[in-house]
């Protein structure tokens, strides 16, 4: 769970500073942020943590605070080191929670907002038509014609199948950010 | 070492949560944070796993691992929901494209009709074939979508054609609203496709939809309609499934009628296609349900010869083993009764009492008192006075023994 102490001290300015710390180029900073979050979520979920995304956010929060106070050279290495600390702390917390005295029966996991198809449609509309068609083409294949169709898409775009998959993934990432923003 | 960690297989195993060795885990994490190329490789692999899951292309084991990790991974759940929604949109677009096709063909036909009738006929034929192909594709897509909803828990005990394995869960909770919306959309699309082109494919697909929703009368109606266009093993199989599942909701006399119908349909399916595993599986189930243990055992054995490794085969093995145990128990019971009656006839009281003592605590098959009561009723029913009298004497013998030895009146009564 996020540490209340670090959450309190976070400000919009510090977050903007953190993005700049990741990359001075604003657009690139967004990508770097998503990439870092992916690394952290993957790290925590593959370590079988119950709240991987919250631990990823906690790690980022700590890095934001530290990066606003000190110069950190190896950024991603540093994030990894903080993530390992957060992981160890979470293990200690989990162990403590086994103690019945600390179990808060009233506390429930916050309800997750259900995925908004309206937001998806809005964001799909915002995508350039070639990107939108690429995504829909990628998902529309009939099972038997899959390989053939993917080959034909990649041929029509004059690109390799791996490059096509990368392009699909990047487009999906853009779409995901848009949908998340739309859902608030 | 580093190169071994970068293989597609290792990355996939890692993302499916199947790497537990600490050194390997740390090695992968180190690379994930320090190597940009590797990070992209992992992201791409995760994206592919999600896409394959949505399309129902992951193996059973991989899908299980994927699902196991979902509850703790909000990010991945979000990506999964987005991929599912994208697929829905893509399928809806395909359907619109299919509906738009006839006017296009119509214009081609008009263009060719005037100068060359033979040419026009050829084009008409091509258009007809293409329409059937496109309708089939659209129905297929809807069914793929339907199958993806039932990846975690199958809707029926029987096997529906082309549905992958999922355990049968009696306690599946109410569907989430997103799933209900998907189901509504699938139903609408299938009904629309049937109204547009009523053929074996569209009627069969709609029947499968109703079968998964446990609306058996509608399912049977659609399958019957589909069969009017021609015999097909898969349609017979699914029609059999609808009868089999409906039998569970019927009173005893109708239940047997439906079960008999289901067996008939499964048999037709296996005759048309001897390798249709769904029908072989279902036929074994029907025989089992109709209390035909010997035939059911033969049928399960035949099934296992054709499929020995899938999760369906595990279910087949469990059923076969249950039937074998029942048969052994039955044989044991018959043997015990025969031994007891021999001892009783030979006035070997000690032996007869020993056999009774060994079984009297059992409330099921082998208990002698139960078997004797059944034998007495059967003998009386067929008017075999000698057998009935002998059995009654044997029962009195047991009762008297119990009264004398343990002051127990239960058996004598």
Coordinates of C-alpha atoms in Angstrom, one line a residue:
Chain A
X1 CA 0.0 0.0 0.0
X2 CA 1.3 3.5 -0.7
X3 CA 3.1 5.1 2.1
X4 CA 1.0 8.1 3.4
X5 CA 4.2 10.0 4.4
X6 CA 5.6 10.1 0.9
X7 CA 2.2 10.8 -0.7
X8 CA 1.7 13.9 1.4
X9 CA 4.9 15.5 0.4
X10 CA 4.3 15.0 -3.3
X11 CA 3.4 18.1 -5.3
X12 CA 2.6 18.7 -9.0
X13 CA 5.8 20.6 -9.3
X14 CA 7.9 17.7 -8.0
X15 CA 6.2 15.4 -10.4
X16 CA 6.8 17.7 -13.3
X17 CA 10.5 17.9 -12.1
X18 CA 10.6 14.1 -12.0
X19 CA 9.3 13.9 -15.6
X20 CA 12.0 16.4 -16.7
X21 CA 14.5 14.3 -14.7
X22 CA 13.5 11.3 -16.8
X23 CA 13.9 13.2 -20.0
X24 CA 14.1 16.9 -20.9
X25 CA 11.9 16.2 -24.0
X26 CA 8.3 16.4 -22.7
X27 CA 6.9 13.8 -25.1
X28 CA 9.8 11.4 -24.5
X29 CA 9.4 11.9 -20.7
X30 CA 5.9 10.5 -20.9
X31 CA 7.1 7.4 -22.7
X32 CA 10.0 7.0 -20.2
X33 CA 7.5 7.3 -17.3
X34 CA 5.3 4.6 -18.9
X35 CA 8.4 2.4 -19.5
X36 CA 9.5 2.8 -15.9
X37 CA 6.1 1.9 -14.6
X38 CA 6.0 -1.1 -16.8
X39 CA 9.3 -2.3 -15.4
X40 CA 8.2 -1.8 -11.9
X41 CA 4.8 -3.4 -12.3
X42 CA 6.4 -6.4 -14.0
X43 CA 9.0 -6.6 -11.2
X44 CA 6.4 -6.6 -8.4
X45 CA 3.8 -8.8 -10.1
X46 CA 6.4 -11.4 -11.0
X47 CA 7.5 -11.3 -7.3
X48 CA 3.9 -12.2 -6.6
X49 CA 3.1 -9.0 -4.7
X50 CA -0.6 -8.6 -4.0
X51 CA -0.7 -4.9 -5.0
X52 CA 1.9 -4.6 -7.7
X53 CA 0.7 -1.3 -9.1
X54 CA 0.5 0.3 -5.7
X55 CA 4.1 -0.8 -4.9
X56 CA 5.2 0.6 -8.3
X57 CA 3.6 3.9 -7.4
X58 CA 5.2 3.9 -4.0
X59 CA 8.6 3.3 -5.6
X60 CA 8.0 6.2 -8.1
X61 CA 6.8 8.4 -5.2
X62 CA 10.1 7.8 -3.3
X63 CA 12.2 8.4 -6.4
X64 CA 10.3 11.7 -7.1
X65 CA 11.1 12.9 -3.6
X66 CA 14.7 11.8 -3.7
X67 CA 15.3 13.2 -7.2
X68 CA 14.0 16.6 -6.1
X69 CA 16.6 16.7 -3.4
X70 CA 19.7 15.0 -4.8
X71 CA 21.4 14.4 -8.1
X72 CA 21.1 10.8 -9.1
X73 CA 23.3 9.6 -11.9
X74 CA 22.1 6.2 -12.9
X75 CA 18.4 6.8 -12.9
X76 CA 16.9 3.4 -13.7
X77 CA 19.5 1.6 -11.6
X78 CA 18.4 3.7 -8.7
X79 CA 14.8 3.0 -9.4
X80 CA 15.6 -0.7 -9.3
X81 CA 17.4 -0.3 -6.0
X82 CA 14.4 1.5 -4.5
X83 CA 12.0 -1.1 -5.9
X84 CA 14.0 -3.8 -4.1
X85 CA 13.7 -1.9 -0.8
X86 CA 10.0 -1.4 -1.3
X87 CA 9.6 -5.1 -2.1
X88 CA 11.5 -6.1 1.1
X89 CA 9.3 -3.8 3.1
X90 CA 6.2 -5.2 1.6
X91 CA 7.3 -8.7 2.6
X92 CA 7.8 -7.5 6.2
X93 CA 4.4 -5.9 6.2
X94 CA 2.7 -9.0 4.8
X95 CA 4.3 -11.1 7.5
X96 CA 3.1 -8.6 10.1
X97 CA -0.4 -8.7 8.7
X98 CA -0.6 -12.4 9.4
X99 CA -0.8 -11.3 13.1
X100 CA -4.5 -11.2 13.8
X101 CA -4.2 -8.1 16.0
X102 CA -3.3 -6.1 12.9
X103 CA -6.0 -7.4 10.6
X104 CA -8.4 -4.7 9.9
X105 CA -11.6 -6.6 9.0
X106 CA -13.4 -3.5 7.9
X107 CA -10.8 -2.5 5.3
X108 CA -11.5 -3.7 1.8
X109 CA -9.6 -3.3 -1.4
X110 CA -10.8 -0.1 -3.2
X111 CA -13.3 -0.9 -6.0
X112 CA -11.7 -0.9 -9.3
X113 CA -13.4 1.2 -12.0
X114 CA -14.7 -0.9 -14.8
X115 CA -13.1 -0.4 -18.2
X116 CA -14.9 2.3 -20.2
X117 CA -15.8 1.3 -23.7
X118 CA -17.0 4.9 -24.3
X119 CA -13.5 6.2 -23.5
X120 CA -12.1 3.5 -25.8
X121 CA -14.3 4.7 -28.7
X122 CA -13.4 8.4 -28.0
X123 CA -9.7 7.5 -27.9
X124 CA -9.9 5.3 -31.0
X125 CA -11.4 8.3 -32.8
X126 CA -8.5 10.5 -31.7
X127 CA -6.0 8.1 -33.3
X128 CA -4.8 8.8 -36.8
X129 CA -6.9 6.7 -39.2
X130 CA -4.0 4.5 -40.2
X131 CA -3.2 3.7 -36.6
X132 CA -6.8 3.0 -35.8
X133 CA -7.2 0.7 -38.8
X134 CA -3.9 -1.0 -38.0
X135 CA -5.2 -2.0 -34.5
X136 CA -8.6 -3.1 -35.8
X137 CA -7.1 -5.1 -38.6
X138 CA -4.7 -6.7 -36.2
X139 CA -7.6 -7.9 -34.0
X140 CA -10.1 -8.8 -36.8
X141 CA -8.4 -11.8 -38.3
X142 CA -10.3 -15.0 -38.6
X143 CA -8.4 -17.7 -36.8
X144 CA -7.3 -19.7 -39.8
X145 CA -6.3 -16.7 -41.8
X146 CA -4.3 -15.2 -39.0
X147 CA -0.8 -15.8 -40.2
X148 CA -1.7 -15.0 -43.7
X149 CA -3.4 -11.7 -42.8
X150 CA -0.7 -10.6 -40.5
X151 CA 1.8 -11.3 -43.2
X152 CA -0.3 -9.3 -45.6
X153 CA -0.6 -6.3 -43.2
X154 CA 3.1 -6.3 -42.7
X155 CA 3.7 -6.5 -46.4
X156 CA 1.3 -3.7 -47.1
X157 CA 3.1 -1.6 -44.6
X158 CA 6.5 -2.7 -45.9
X159 CA 7.6 -3.8 -42.5
X160 CA 8.6 -7.1 -40.8
X161 CA 6.2 -9.0 -38.6
X162 CA 8.2 -8.1 -35.5
X163 CA 8.2 -4.4 -36.4
X164 CA 4.4 -4.7 -37.0
X165 CA 3.9 -6.2 -33.6
X166 CA 6.0 -3.3 -32.1
X167 CA 3.9 -0.8 -33.9
X168 CA 0.7 -2.4 -32.7
X169 CA 2.1 -2.4 -29.1
X170 CA 3.1 1.2 -29.3
X171 CA -0.3 2.2 -30.7
X172 CA -2.0 0.3 -27.9
X173 CA 0.2 2.0 -25.4
X174 CA -0.9 5.4 -26.7
X175 CA -4.5 4.3 -26.6
X176 CA -4.1 3.0 -23.1
X177 CA -2.8 6.3 -21.8
X178 CA -5.7 8.1 -23.5
X179 CA -8.3 5.8 -22.1
X180 CA -6.8 6.1 -18.6
X181 CA -6.8 9.8 -18.8
X182 CA -10.4 9.8 -20.1
X183 CA -11.5 7.5 -17.2
X184 CA -9.9 9.9 -14.8
Chain B
X1 CA 24.0 -16.9 -18.8
X2 CA 22.7 -13.5 -19.9
X3 CA 21.9 -14.9 -23.4
X4 CA 20.0 -17.7 -21.8
X5 CA 17.8 -15.2 -20.0
X6 CA 17.0 -13.4 -23.1
X7 CA 15.5 -16.3 -25.0
X8 CA 11.8 -16.0 -26.0
X9 CA 11.0 -19.1 -23.9
X10 CA 12.6 -17.8 -20.7
X11 CA 10.9 -14.4 -21.1
X12 CA 7.5 -16.1 -21.6
X13 CA 8.0 -18.3 -18.6
X14 CA 8.9 -15.3 -16.5
X15 CA 5.8 -13.4 -17.6
X16 CA 3.6 -16.4 -16.9
X17 CA 4.9 -16.5 -13.4
X18 CA 6.7 -19.8 -13.8
X19 CA 10.2 -18.7 -12.9
X20 CA 10.9 -19.4 -9.3
X21 CA 14.6 -19.8 -9.2
X22 CA 16.0 -16.7 -7.4
X23 CA 19.2 -16.4 -9.5
X24 CA 17.2 -16.5 -12.8
X25 CA 14.6 -14.0 -11.4
X26 CA 17.3 -11.6 -10.3
X27 CA 19.1 -12.0 -13.6
X28 CA 15.9 -11.1 -15.6
X29 CA 15.1 -8.2 -13.3
X30 CA 18.6 -6.8 -13.6
X31 CA 18.3 -7.0 -17.4
X32 CA 14.7 -5.5 -17.3
X33 CA 16.0 -2.4 -15.6
X34 CA 19.3 -2.0 -17.3
X35 CA 18.9 -3.2 -20.8
X36 CA 16.5 -1.1 -23.0
X37 CA 16.4 -3.7 -25.7
X38 CA 15.5 -6.5 -23.2
X39 CA 12.8 -4.2 -21.7
X40 CA 11.2 -3.8 -25.1
X41 CA 11.4 -7.6 -25.7
X42 CA 9.6 -8.2 -22.4
X43 CA 6.9 -5.6 -23.2
X44 CA 6.4 -7.1 -26.6
X45 CA 6.2 -10.6 -25.2
X46 CA 3.6 -9.5 -22.6
X47 CA 1.5 -7.8 -25.3
X48 CA 1.6 -11.0 -27.4
X49 CA 0.5 -13.2 -24.4
X50 CA -2.4 -10.8 -23.8
X51 CA -3.4 -10.8 -27.5
X52 CA -3.2 -14.6 -27.7
X53 CA -5.3 -15.0 -24.6
X54 CA -8.0 -12.7 -26.0
X55 CA -8.1 -14.7 -29.2
X56 CA -8.2 -18.0 -27.2
X57 CA -4.9 -19.1 -28.7
X58 CA -3.0 -19.8 -25.4
X59 CA -2.5 -23.4 -24.4
X60 CA -4.5 -24.6 -21.4
X61 CA -1.5 -24.5 -19.1
X62 CA -0.4 -21.0 -20.3
X63 CA -4.0 -19.7 -20.0
X64 CA -4.1 -21.1 -16.4
X65 CA -0.8 -19.4 -15.5
X66 CA -2.0 -16.2 -17.1
X67 CA -5.2 -16.2 -15.2
X68 CA -3.5 -17.1 -11.9
X69 CA -1.4 -13.9 -12.1
X70 CA -4.4 -11.6 -13.0
X71 CA -5.9 -10.9 -9.6
X72 CA -2.7 -9.2 -8.3
X73 CA -1.9 -7.3 -11.5
X74 CA -4.1 -4.3 -12.1
X75 CA -2.0 -3.1 -15.0
X76 CA -2.3 -6.4 -16.9
X77 CA -6.0 -6.6 -16.2
X78 CA -6.5 -3.2 -17.7
X79 CA -4.4 -4.2 -20.8
X80 CA -6.5 -7.3 -21.1
X81 CA -9.8 -5.5 -20.9
X82 CA -8.6 -3.1 -23.5
X83 CA -7.5 -5.9 -25.9
X84 CA -10.9 -7.6 -25.4
X85 CA -12.7 -4.3 -26.2
X86 CA -10.5 -3.8 -29.2
X87 CA -11.3 -7.2 -30.5
X88 CA -15.1 -6.6 -30.0
X89 CA -14.7 -3.4 -32.0
X90 CA -12.8 -5.2 -34.7
X91 CA -15.4 -8.0 -34.9
X92 CA -18.2 -5.4 -35.1
X93 CA -16.4 -3.7 -38.0
X94 CA -16.0 -7.1 -39.8
X95 CA -19.7 -7.7 -39.5
X96 CA -20.5 -4.3 -41.0
X97 CA -18.2 -5.1 -43.8
X98 CA -19.9 -8.4 -44.4
X99 CA -23.3 -6.8 -44.5
X100 CA -22.0 -4.2 -47.0
X101 CA -20.8 -7.0 -49.4
X102 CA -24.1 -8.0 -51.3
X103 CA -24.7 -4.5 -52.8
X104 CA -21.1 -4.6 -54.1
X105 CA -21.6 -7.9 -55.7
X106 CA -25.0 -6.8 -57.0
X107 CA -23.3 -4.0 -58.9
X108 CA -20.8 -6.4 -60.4
X109 CA -23.6 -8.7 -61.4
X110 CA -25.5 -5.9 -63.1
X111 CA -22.3 -4.8 -64.9
X112 CA -21.7 -8.3 -66.4
X113 CA -25.3 -9.4 -67.0
X114 CA -26.0 -7.6 -70.2
X115 CA -23.3 -8.8 -72.6
X116 CA -22.6 -12.3 -71.4
X117 CA -25.2 -14.3 -69.5
X118 CA -22.7 -17.1 -68.9
X119 CA -20.2 -14.7 -67.4
X120 CA -22.9 -13.2 -65.2
X121 CA -23.8 -16.7 -64.0
X122 CA -20.2 -17.4 -63.1
X123 CA -20.0 -14.1 -61.2
X124 CA -23.2 -15.0 -59.4
X125 CA -21.7 -18.3 -58.4
X126 CA -18.6 -16.6 -57.1
X127 CA -20.7 -14.1 -55.2
X128 CA -22.7 -16.9 -53.6
X129 CA -19.6 -18.8 -52.5
X130 CA -18.1 -15.6 -51.1
X131 CA -21.3 -14.7 -49.3
X132 CA -21.3 -18.1 -47.7
X133 CA -17.6 -17.8 -46.8
X134 CA -18.1 -14.3 -45.3
X135 CA -21.2 -15.3 -43.3
X136 CA -19.3 -18.3 -42.1
X137 CA -16.4 -16.1 -41.1
X138 CA -18.7 -13.6 -39.3
X139 CA -20.4 -16.4 -37.4
X140 CA -17.0 -17.9 -36.6
X141 CA -15.8 -14.6 -35.2
X142 CA -18.9 -14.4 -33.0
X143 CA -18.3 -17.9 -31.8
X144 CA -14.6 -17.2 -31.1
X145 CA -15.8 -14.3 -29.0
X146 CA -18.3 -16.5 -27.2
X147 CA -15.6 -19.1 -26.5
X148 CA -13.3 -16.5 -25.0
X149 CA -16.0 -15.7 -22.4
X150 CA -16.1 -19.3 -21.3
X151 CA -12.3 -19.8 -21.1
X152 CA -12.3 -20.0 -17.3
X153 CA -15.5 -22.1 -16.7
X154 CA -17.4 -24.0 -19.3
X155 CA -21.1 -23.5 -19.5
X156 CA -22.1 -27.2 -20.0
X157 CA -21.0 -30.6 -18.7
X158 CA -20.9 -31.9 -22.3
X159 CA -18.4 -30.7 -24.8
X160 CA -19.7 -28.1 -27.3
X161 CA -18.0 -28.3 -30.7
X162 CA -14.7 -26.4 -30.9
X163 CA -14.9 -25.1 -27.3
X164 CA -11.5 -25.5 -25.5
X165 CA -11.2 -27.0 -22.2
X166 CA -12.3 -25.2 -19.1
X167 CA -13.4 -26.9 -15.8
X168 CA -17.1 -27.2 -15.1
X169 CA -17.9 -24.9 -12.2
X170 CA -21.2 -25.2 -10.5
X171 CA -20.8 -22.0 -8.6
X172 CA -20.0 -19.6 -11.4
X173 CA -21.2 -16.2 -10.1
X174 CA -23.3 -13.8 -12.0
X175 CA -21.5 -12.5 -15.1
X176 CA -20.0 -9.1 -14.9
X177 CA -21.8 -6.4 -16.7
X178 CA -19.1 -6.1 -19.3
X179 CA -19.5 -9.8 -20.1
X180 CA -23.3 -9.5 -20.2
X181 CA -22.9 -6.6 -22.7
X182 CA -20.6 -8.8 -24.8
X183 CA -23.1 -11.6 -24.7
X184 CA -25.9 -9.3 -25.7
X185 CA -23.8 -8.0 -28.6
X186 CA -23.0 -11.5 -29.7
X187 CA -26.6 -12.6 -29.6
X188 CA -27.7 -9.6 -31.6
X189 CA -25.0 -10.2 -34.2
X190 CA -25.9 -13.9 -34.5
X191 CA -29.6 -13.2 -34.8
X192 CA -28.9 -10.5 -37.4
X193 CA -26.7 -12.9 -39.4
X194 CA -29.4 -15.5 -39.3
X195 CA -32.0 -13.1 -40.5
X196 CA -29.7 -12.0 -43.3
X197 CA -28.7 -15.5 -44.4
X198 CA -30.4 -18.5 -42.9
X199 CA -28.0 -21.4 -43.5
X200 CA -26.5 -24.3 -41.6
X201 CA -23.6 -22.1 -40.3
X202 CA -25.7 -19.2 -39.0
X203 CA -28.4 -21.4 -37.4
X204 CA -25.8 -23.7 -35.8
X205 CA -23.9 -20.6 -34.4
X206 CA -27.1 -19.2 -32.9
X207 CA -27.9 -22.6 -31.5
X208 CA -24.5 -22.8 -29.8
X209 CA -25.1 -19.4 -28.3
X210 CA -28.5 -20.5 -26.8
X211 CA -26.8 -23.7 -25.6
X212 CA -24.2 -21.7 -23.6
X213 CA -27.0 -19.6 -22.1
X214 CA -28.9 -22.8 -21.1
X215 CA -31.9 -21.9 -23.3
X216 CA -32.2 -25.5 -24.5
X217 CA -35.6 -25.3 -26.4
X218 CA -34.2 -22.4 -28.5
X219 CA -30.9 -24.2 -29.0
X220 CA -32.7 -27.4 -30.1
X221 CA -34.9 -25.4 -32.5
X222 CA -31.8 -23.8 -34.1
X223 CA -29.8 -27.0 -34.4
X224 CA -32.9 -28.8 -36.0
X225 CA -33.1 -25.9 -38.4
X226 CA -29.4 -26.1 -39.2
X227 CA -29.7 -29.9 -39.9
X228 CA -32.3 -29.2 -42.5
X229 CA -29.5 -27.7 -44.7
X230 CA -27.5 -31.0 -44.4
X231 CA -26.0 -33.5 -42.1
X232 CA -23.0 -32.4 -40.1
X233 CA -21.3 -34.2 -37.2
X234 CA -20.8 -31.0 -35.2
X235 CA -24.4 -30.0 -35.4
X236 CA -25.5 -33.4 -34.3
X237 CA -23.1 -33.2 -31.4
X238 CA -24.3 -29.9 -30.2
X239 CA -27.9 -31.0 -30.6
X240 CA -27.1 -34.0 -28.4
X241 CA -25.5 -31.6 -25.9
X242 CA -28.7 -29.6 -25.8
X243 CA -30.8 -32.7 -25.1
X244 CA -28.3 -34.0 -22.5
X245 CA -28.3 -30.7 -20.6
X246 CA -32.1 -30.3 -20.8
X247 CA -32.4 -33.8 -19.3
X248 CA -31.0 -32.4 -16.0
X249 CA -33.9 -30.1 -15.7
X250 CA -36.7 -32.6 -16.5
X251 CA -38.7 -35.1 -14.4
X252 CA -37.5 -38.7 -14.5
X253 CA -39.6 -39.9 -17.5
X254 CA -38.7 -36.9 -19.7
X255 CA -35.2 -37.0 -18.4
X256 CA -34.7 -40.6 -19.8
X257 CA -36.3 -39.5 -23.1
X258 CA -33.9 -36.6 -23.5
X259 CA -30.9 -38.7 -22.5
X260 CA -31.9 -41.3 -25.1
X261 CA -32.3 -38.5 -27.7
X262 CA -28.8 -37.1 -26.8
X263 CA -27.3 -40.6 -27.2
X264 CA -28.9 -40.9 -30.6
X265 CA -27.4 -37.5 -31.7
X266 CA -24.0 -38.3 -30.4
X267 CA -24.0 -41.6 -32.1
X268 CA -25.0 -40.0 -35.4
X269 CA -22.1 -37.5 -34.9
X270 CA -19.6 -40.2 -34.3
X271 CA -20.8 -42.2 -37.4
X272 CA -20.4 -39.1 -39.5
X273 CA -17.0 -38.3 -38.1
X274 CA -15.3 -41.0 -36.0
X275 CA -12.6 -38.6 -34.9
X276 CA -14.9 -35.9 -33.5
X277 CA -13.6 -35.9 -30.0
X278 CA -16.4 -33.8 -28.6
X279 CA -19.0 -36.4 -29.8
X280 CA -17.0 -39.3 -28.5
X281 CA -16.6 -37.6 -25.1
X282 CA -20.3 -36.8 -24.9
X283 CA -21.4 -40.2 -26.0
X284 CA -19.5 -41.7 -23.1
X285 CA -21.2 -39.2 -20.8
X286 CA -24.6 -40.1 -22.1
X287 CA -24.0 -43.9 -21.7
X288 CA -22.8 -43.3 -18.2
X289 CA -25.9 -41.2 -17.4
X290 CA -28.1 -43.9 -18.9
X291 CA -26.6 -46.4 -16.5
X292 CA -25.0 -48.5 -19.2
X293 CA -21.7 -48.9 -17.4
X294 CA -20.1 -51.5 -19.7
X295 CA -20.8 -49.6 -22.8
X296 CA -19.7 -46.3 -21.1
X297 CA -16.4 -47.9 -20.1
X298 CA -15.8 -49.1 -23.6
X299 CA -16.6 -45.6 -24.9
X300 CA -14.3 -43.9 -22.5
X301 CA -11.5 -46.3 -23.4
X302 CA -12.1 -45.5 -27.0
X303 CA -12.0 -41.8 -26.3
X304 CA -8.7 -42.2 -24.4
X305 CA -7.2 -44.0 -27.3
X306 CA -7.8 -40.9 -29.5
X307 CA -7.0 -38.3 -26.8
X308 CA -4.7 -39.3 -24.0
X309 CA -3.1 -36.0 -23.0
X310 CA -5.6 -33.2 -22.9
X311 CA -7.4 -31.9 -19.8
X312 CA -10.6 -33.6 -21.3
X313 CA -8.7 -36.9 -21.2
X314 CA -8.1 -36.3 -17.5
X315 CA -11.9 -36.0 -17.0
X316 CA -12.4 -39.1 -19.1
X317 CA -9.9 -41.0 -17.0
X318 CA -11.7 -40.0 -13.8
X319 CA -15.1 -41.1 -15.2
X320 CA -13.6 -44.4 -16.3
X321 CA -12.0 -45.0 -13.0
X322 CA -15.3 -44.2 -11.1
X323 CA -17.1 -46.7 -13.3
X324 CA -14.5 -49.4 -12.8
X325 CA -14.7 -48.9 -9.0
X326 CA -18.5 -49.3 -9.1
X327 CA -18.1 -52.4 -11.2
X328 CA -15.6 -53.9 -8.7
X329 CA -17.9 -53.1 -5.8
X330 CA -20.9 -54.6 -7.6
X331 CA -18.9 -57.8 -8.4
X332 CA -17.8 -58.0 -4.8
X333 CA -21.3 -57.6 -3.6
X334 CA -22.6 -60.4 -5.8
X335 CA -19.7 -62.6 -4.7
X336 CA -20.5 -62.0 -1.0
X337 CA -24.2 -62.8 -1.4
X338 CA -23.3 -66.0 -3.3
X339 CA -20.8 -67.0 -0.6
X340 CA -23.4 -66.3 2.1
X341 CA -26.2 -68.2 0.5
X342 CA -23.8 -71.2 -0.1
X343 CA -22.9 -71.2 3.6
X344 CA -26.6 -70.8 4.6
X345 CA -27.7 -73.7 2.4
X346 CA -24.9 -75.9 3.8
X347 CA -25.9 -74.9 7.4
X348 CA -22.4 -73.5 7.9
X349 CA -23.7 -71.0 10.4
X350 CA -20.2 -69.8 11.5
X351 CA -19.2 -68.9 7.9
X352 CA -22.6 -67.2 7.2
X353 CA -22.4 -65.2 10.4
X354 CA -18.8 -64.1 9.6
X355 CA -19.9 -62.8 6.2
X356 CA -22.8 -61.0 7.7
X357 CA -20.6 -59.5 10.4
X358 CA -18.1 -58.2 7.9
X359 CA -20.7 -56.3 5.9
X360 CA -23.4 -55.2 8.3
X361 CA -21.9 -51.8 9.1
X362 CA -22.0 -50.9 5.4
X363 CA -25.0 -48.9 4.2
X364 CA -24.4 -49.4 0.5
X365 CA -24.1 -52.3 -2.0
X366 CA -22.2 -55.1 -0.1
X367 CA -24.4 -55.1 3.1
X368 CA -26.1 -58.5 3.1
X369 CA -29.3 -57.4 4.7
X370 CA -29.8 -54.9 1.9
X371 CA -29.0 -57.4 -0.8
X372 CA -31.3 -60.0 0.7
X373 CA -34.2 -57.5 0.9
X374 CA -33.6 -56.7 -2.8
X375 CA -33.4 -60.4 -3.7
X376 CA -36.6 -61.1 -1.8
X377 CA -38.5 -58.3 -3.6
X378 CA -37.2 -59.4 -7.0
X379 CA -38.2 -63.0 -6.3
X380 CA -41.7 -62.0 -5.1
X381 CA -42.2 -59.8 -8.1
X382 CA -41.4 -62.5 -10.6
X383 CA -43.4 -65.0 -8.6
X384 CA -40.4 -67.2 -7.7
X385 CA -41.8 -68.6 -4.4
X386 CA -38.8 -70.9 -3.7
X387 CA -36.3 -68.1 -4.0
X388 CA -38.4 -65.7 -2.0
X389 CA -38.9 -68.2 0.8
X390 CA -35.1 -69.0 0.9
X391 CA -34.3 -65.4 1.0
X392 CA -36.8 -64.7 3.8
X393 CA -35.4 -67.6 5.8
X394 CA -31.9 -66.2 5.3
X395 CA -33.1 -62.8 6.6
X396 CA -34.7 -64.5 9.6
X397 CA -31.5 -66.3 10.2
X398 CA -29.6 -63.0 10.3
X399 CA -32.2 -61.4 12.5
X400 CA -32.2 -64.3 15.0
X401 CA -28.4 -64.3 15.1
X402 CA -28.4 -60.5 15.9
X403 CA -31.1 -60.9 18.5
X404 CA -29.2 -63.7 20.2
X405 CA -25.8 -62.3 20.0
X406 CA -26.4 -58.6 20.5
X407 CA -30.0 -58.2 21.6
X408 CA -30.5 -56.3 18.3
X409 CA -34.0 -56.4 16.8
X410 CA -33.3 -54.2 13.8
X411 CA -32.5 -57.0 11.4
X412 CA -35.3 -59.3 12.7
X413 CA -37.9 -56.5 12.2

